[in-house]
Amino acid sequence: MKIGVIGGGQLGRMLALAGTPLGMNFAFLDPAPDACAAALGEHLRADYGDQDHLRQLADEVDLVTFEFESVPAETVAFLSQFVPVFPSAEALRIARDRLFEKSMFKELGIPTPAFADILSQADLEAAVASIGLPAVLKTRTLGYDGKGQKVLRSAADVAGTFAELGSVPCLLEGFVPFTGEVSLVAVRGRDGETAFYPLVHNTHEAGILRLSVASADHPLQALAEDYAGRVLDKLGYVGVLAFEFFEVDGGLKANEIAPRVHNSGHWTIEGAECSQFENHLRAVAGLPLGSTAKVGESAMINFIGSVPEVPAVLAVEDCHLHHYGKAFKAGRKVGHATLRCSDAATLEKRIAQVQALV
Ligand code: AMP
């Protein structure tokens, strides 16, 4: 079976690493000459709107999937005429726009911060008057790793930030005084079967994920699965979907969904019976899903900007290195380490050992 992937970054690369043993081959469409997934499959180097190359991809593969959600809607619609596409155009349409996403949470009875659609400075002033400060202004589309958003704390922020974000359609959200951030990686097969990984506790710095720790028997696991299940069923979703939540007042508030494999699920490569990458491929290919059970105590540490000296990383016991083969650049995700230990105390010690190298 040949899988077409829109995007050729590290997520595409890790999909290919998981799918190759299943007998799958890969083709990646990505305009970047140095797309790091290209080492593991065919690279169609073209823009996402290039219909000649999209048609070539559709002719060559059995199905198409995505490694990022900001794919132009026209690209998805065009491909869908010729080849099965998972997740669906509708799932991508909702997940790429924060207004559609939060409106869906509300419709499904999933708690989420207060929000308002902002198309002008006047909209922003009216929304601040009702939601209050602090609040977070985010571009509706194309934001990632903390880009395209700003916390508003004062009148000066309210006056300047909409223009600073480019005067594009935005969402204003109430600021959530969360006690923690957790994510749930979920998967739904073509036949509607669902499975969920254990909740992961995430730590960000400067808007970028640094550390994910998989939890054992988190008290909010069942609630998170209930919320994610509502979204999966509503969208008739096929593939892996990551759900990010704020932990607040002993409950959960939905922040966002990502219709793809997710950075907070990278630990599953060594830390779960079947990784998020393999399960995504199983789901889109119509194969039985694999077990999402943990096989130890696991955490993932991102390498941002550069990967530490390889021998030093490998010298840490219980540590698995994933080097994406990308050029080092400040703020860029270039690799990660998974730690898989027999107990939580050892895991804590190993996290400190890897963090000391970063
Ligand atoms: P996002 O791109 O929506 O995932 O936001 C990036 C990070 O900003 C989140 O992981 C939170 O740490 C923070 N953040 C986003 N929205 C809010 C909010 N409404 N209240 C408090 N913090 C937020």
XYZ file of C-alpha atoms and ligand atoms in Angstrom:
381
model
C 0.000 0.000 0.000
C 1.304 3.458 -0.876
C 0.400 6.405 1.338
C 0.543 10.008 0.167
C 1.345 12.559 2.840
C 0.780 16.292 2.477
C 3.801 17.766 4.237
C 7.262 16.273 4.558
C 8.433 17.313 8.014
C 9.260 15.210 11.049
C 5.678 13.996 11.482
C 5.708 12.598 7.945
C 9.124 11.096 8.616
C 7.897 9.326 11.763
C 4.785 8.098 9.910
C 7.071 6.465 7.344
C 9.268 4.974 10.069
C 6.145 3.361 11.557
C 4.517 2.311 8.282
C 7.496 0.752 6.516
C 7.399 -2.446 8.633
C 3.692 -2.761 7.747
C 4.666 -2.967 4.082
C 3.653 0.597 3.298
C 5.483 2.974 0.955
C 5.299 6.747 1.111
C 5.207 9.811 -1.117
C 5.452 13.279 0.413
C 4.260 16.486 -1.202
C 6.230 19.396 0.212
C 7.699 22.492 -1.472
C 10.779 22.543 0.810
C 13.924 21.217 -0.892
C 15.179 19.894 2.442
C 11.928 18.220 3.661
C 13.230 15.764 6.250
C 10.706 13.018 5.397
C 12.207 12.768 1.902
C 14.860 10.379 3.242
C 12.066 7.818 3.760
C 10.009 8.032 0.584
C 9.379 9.792 -2.680
C 9.466 13.574 -2.529
C 7.136 15.505 -4.825
C 8.579 18.958 -4.510
C 5.725 21.309 -5.302
C 3.428 23.883 -3.762
C 0.319 22.609 -1.982
C -1.856 24.207 -4.668
C 0.044 22.727 -7.645
C -2.682 20.681 -9.357
C -0.319 18.809 -11.691
C 1.636 17.427 -8.757
C -1.496 16.816 -6.672
C -2.902 14.778 -9.573
C 0.386 12.867 -9.860
C 0.268 12.119 -6.130
C -3.366 10.979 -6.324
C -2.538 8.646 -9.233
C 0.411 7.083 -7.410
C -1.037 6.385 -3.965
C -3.889 4.413 -2.385
C -4.881 7.182 0.011
C -3.756 10.615 1.183
C -3.262 11.917 4.701
C -1.775 15.064 6.260
C 0.922 16.025 8.681
C -0.361 19.561 9.230
C -3.801 21.144 9.286
C -3.183 24.418 7.462
C -3.513 22.711 4.081
C -5.565 24.906 1.726
C -9.184 23.700 1.521
C -8.917 23.663 -2.290
C -6.025 21.185 -2.077
C -8.118 18.779 -0.008
C -11.167 19.210 -2.270
C -9.076 18.634 -5.395
C -7.421 15.474 -4.052
C -10.739 14.105 -2.758
C -12.012 13.826 -6.355
C -9.395 11.192 -7.186
C -8.331 9.378 -4.019
C -9.606 8.695 -0.462
C -8.458 11.432 1.908
C -8.264 10.980 5.710
C -9.088 12.854 7.856
C -11.902 14.388 5.833
C -12.068 17.848 4.294
C -14.706 18.740 6.908
C -12.482 17.703 9.845
C -9.635 19.839 8.474
C -11.955 22.786 7.823
C -13.009 22.828 11.466
C -9.651 22.058 13.050
C -7.757 24.720 11.121
C -10.011 27.562 12.300
C -10.177 28.388 16.002
C -13.683 29.865 15.675
C -15.150 26.721 14.059
C -13.288 24.539 16.557
C -14.526 26.364 19.658
C -18.064 26.660 18.250
C -18.059 22.859 17.816
C -16.914 22.354 21.437
C -19.760 24.572 22.603
C -22.316 22.744 20.458
C -21.121 19.392 21.864
C -21.323 20.596 25.485
C -17.528 20.512 25.958
C -16.335 23.272 28.323
C -14.054 25.816 26.609
C -12.936 29.379 27.464
C -15.353 32.215 26.697
C -14.631 33.367 23.134
C -15.622 35.947 20.542
C -15.013 36.331 16.821
C -12.951 39.448 16.092
C -12.988 41.020 12.638
C -12.193 44.617 13.620
C -10.802 46.787 16.416
C -14.409 47.671 17.351
C -15.227 43.952 17.723
C -12.191 43.575 19.981
C -13.196 46.467 22.232
C -16.752 45.122 22.557
C -15.475 41.592 23.305
C -13.015 42.834 25.948
C -15.903 44.678 27.609
C -17.839 41.417 27.957
C -15.058 38.817 28.446
C -12.749 41.040 30.526
C -8.960 41.086 30.939
C -6.634 39.274 30.909
C -7.631 37.615 27.660
C -5.812 35.992 24.771
C -6.110 37.251 21.192
C -5.297 34.578 18.603
C -5.395 34.571 14.816
C -8.191 32.221 13.740
C -5.925 30.302 11.368
C -2.223 29.514 10.881
C -1.125 29.923 14.520
C 1.255 27.354 16.002
C 3.855 27.070 18.763
C 2.551 30.260 20.370
C 2.834 32.234 17.108
C -0.134 34.381 16.059
C -1.329 35.062 19.586
C -0.832 37.466 22.455
C -2.071 37.852 26.000
C -3.920 41.153 26.521
C -3.445 42.548 29.994
C -3.930 46.313 29.638
C -5.743 48.994 27.627
C -2.522 49.502 25.646
C -2.575 45.833 24.602
C -6.200 46.198 23.514
C -5.286 49.250 21.433
C -2.302 47.731 19.628
C -2.534 43.966 19.358
C -5.137 43.431 16.627
C -2.999 45.464 14.186
C 0.153 43.730 15.475
C -1.367 40.345 14.557
C -1.977 41.657 11.027
C -5.630 42.835 11.355
C -6.683 39.350 10.225
C -9.738 37.470 11.595
C -8.999 36.624 15.235
C -10.572 34.977 18.237
C -10.561 36.566 21.683
C -10.516 34.025 24.504
C -10.884 34.480 28.220
C -7.571 33.788 29.983
C -7.793 30.447 31.787
C -5.947 30.322 35.144
C -5.075 26.681 34.538
C -3.220 24.445 36.974
C -1.889 22.275 34.175
C -2.064 21.485 30.481
C -2.898 17.964 29.337
C -3.482 16.358 25.983
C -5.267 13.253 24.847
C -4.207 11.471 21.686
C -7.198 9.623 20.259
C -7.630 7.436 17.207
C -10.706 6.366 15.264
C -10.718 3.719 12.552
C -12.695 3.665 9.326
C -15.191 1.323 11.019
C -15.743 3.731 13.938
C -13.609 1.830 16.465
C -11.924 4.274 18.868
C -8.913 4.056 21.185
C -7.273 6.582 23.507
C -3.742 6.923 24.884
C -3.190 7.880 28.513
C -3.443 11.620 29.204
C -0.147 13.442 28.903
C 0.947 16.365 31.044
C 2.621 19.054 28.914
C 5.045 21.844 29.800
C 5.577 24.708 27.340
C 8.207 27.441 27.251
C 7.787 30.505 25.031
C 4.750 28.785 23.463
C 6.723 25.672 22.420
C 6.199 22.231 23.936
C 9.269 21.188 25.938
C 8.247 18.204 28.035
C 5.422 15.664 27.910
C 4.923 13.126 30.681
C 2.477 10.263 30.167
C 0.330 9.813 33.227
C -0.770 6.638 34.943
C -4.465 6.502 35.864
C -5.114 10.241 35.561
C -8.374 11.100 37.400
C -9.597 13.072 34.353
C -8.889 10.300 31.799
C -12.519 9.190 31.475
C -13.770 12.775 31.139
C -11.164 13.560 28.451
C -12.129 10.406 26.545
C -15.803 11.359 26.765
C -15.100 14.841 25.293
C -12.774 13.504 22.581
C -15.240 10.750 21.685
C -17.956 13.354 21.077
C -15.689 15.186 18.607
C -14.543 12.006 16.836
C -18.119 10.865 16.316
C -19.407 14.292 15.306
C -16.733 14.534 12.598
C -16.943 10.863 11.563
C -13.217 11.175 12.077
C -10.652 8.739 10.683
C -7.063 8.790 11.969
C -5.270 10.223 14.997
C -6.661 13.379 16.583
C -4.932 15.197 19.446
C -7.013 17.102 21.966
C -5.399 19.805 24.141
C -7.052 20.733 27.438
C -6.496 23.117 30.303
C -6.854 21.583 33.752
C -8.872 24.000 35.839
C -11.054 23.693 38.962
C -10.627 19.916 38.947
C -12.094 19.683 35.423
C -11.075 20.255 31.814
C -11.533 23.125 29.374
C -10.885 22.367 25.722
C -8.186 24.487 24.125
C -7.766 23.014 20.661
C -7.661 19.915 18.499
C -5.031 18.891 15.982
C -6.286 16.601 13.185
C -3.038 14.661 12.961
C -0.317 12.940 14.915
C 0.917 15.288 17.613
C 4.124 16.267 19.360
C 2.652 15.312 22.748
C 2.200 11.755 21.390
C 5.814 11.175 20.356
C 6.498 9.244 23.584
C 4.238 6.465 22.244
C 6.957 5.289 19.825
C 8.738 3.523 22.683
C 6.255 4.086 25.508
C 3.090 2.416 24.154
C 2.275 -0.975 22.685
C 1.448 0.649 19.339
C 2.616 4.189 18.557
C 0.391 7.080 17.484
C 2.106 6.949 14.073
C 1.341 3.279 13.501
C -2.201 3.718 14.792
C -2.813 6.665 12.471
C -1.728 4.523 9.523
C -3.767 1.544 10.707
C -6.820 3.813 11.012
C -6.564 5.480 7.603
C -5.745 2.165 5.903
C -8.805 0.464 7.408
C -6.680 -1.949 9.470
C -7.407 -3.053 13.070
C -6.175 -0.522 15.642
C -3.261 -1.430 17.929
C -3.187 -1.283 21.716
C -2.738 2.197 23.206
C -1.536 0.786 26.556
C 1.610 2.190 28.154
C 4.563 -0.177 28.478
C 6.419 1.662 31.249
C 6.690 5.165 32.665
C 7.403 7.505 29.766
C 8.250 11.085 28.957
C 9.329 13.050 25.895
C 11.761 15.953 25.827
C 11.859 18.150 22.729
C 15.132 19.341 21.262
C 14.533 22.894 20.072
C 17.118 24.671 17.908
C 19.728 21.918 18.168
C 20.194 18.318 19.226
C 22.677 17.816 22.098
C 25.806 15.743 21.433
C 24.502 12.358 20.323
C 26.858 10.237 22.507
C 25.806 12.228 25.589
C 22.103 11.631 24.897
C 22.669 7.931 24.258
C 24.690 7.610 27.448
C 21.529 8.328 29.471
C 19.960 5.035 30.467
C 16.382 4.365 29.251
C 16.757 7.106 26.634
C 15.803 6.853 22.946
C 16.976 9.541 20.536
C 14.955 10.788 17.560
C 17.030 13.077 15.355
C 14.911 14.554 12.573
C 17.826 15.283 10.221
C 16.817 18.947 9.942
C 19.134 21.950 9.841
C 19.516 23.449 13.316
C 17.780 26.808 13.730
C 16.620 28.737 16.803
C 13.045 27.879 17.785
C 12.823 24.905 15.407
C 11.912 21.389 16.559
C 14.886 19.293 15.407
C 14.579 16.155 17.519
C 13.311 14.627 20.719
C 14.206 12.008 23.283
C 11.811 9.471 24.721
C 12.479 8.100 28.174
C 10.884 4.800 29.091
C 11.548 3.641 32.644
C 10.314 0.961 34.987
C 9.069 3.409 37.650
C 8.176 7.069 38.161
C 11.140 7.892 40.435
C 13.625 6.680 37.816
C 11.765 8.596 35.124
C 12.110 11.824 37.102
C 15.854 11.260 37.460
C 16.282 10.531 33.732
C 14.281 13.647 32.751
C 16.697 15.745 34.805
C 19.671 14.026 33.144
C 18.413 14.809 29.619
C 17.339 18.341 30.562
C 20.874 19.001 31.786
C 22.103 18.361 28.213
C 19.683 20.805 26.591
P -2.475 27.397 21.602
O -1.740 27.765 20.358
O -3.920 27.744 21.570
O -2.253 25.948 21.973
O -1.806 28.227 22.785
C -0.437 28.080 23.141
C -0.278 28.166 24.635
O -0.730 29.455 25.121
C -1.108 27.168 25.400
O -0.455 25.916 25.474
C -1.247 27.859 26.759
O -0.068 27.702 27.515
C -1.379 29.325 26.376
N -2.818 29.679 26.215
C -3.547 29.561 25.083
N -4.820 29.946 25.261
C -4.924 30.302 26.560
C -6.015 30.776 27.373
N -7.240 30.986 26.866
N -5.747 31.009 28.672
C -4.515 30.810 29.201
N -3.455 30.384 28.484
C -3.645 30.131 27.179
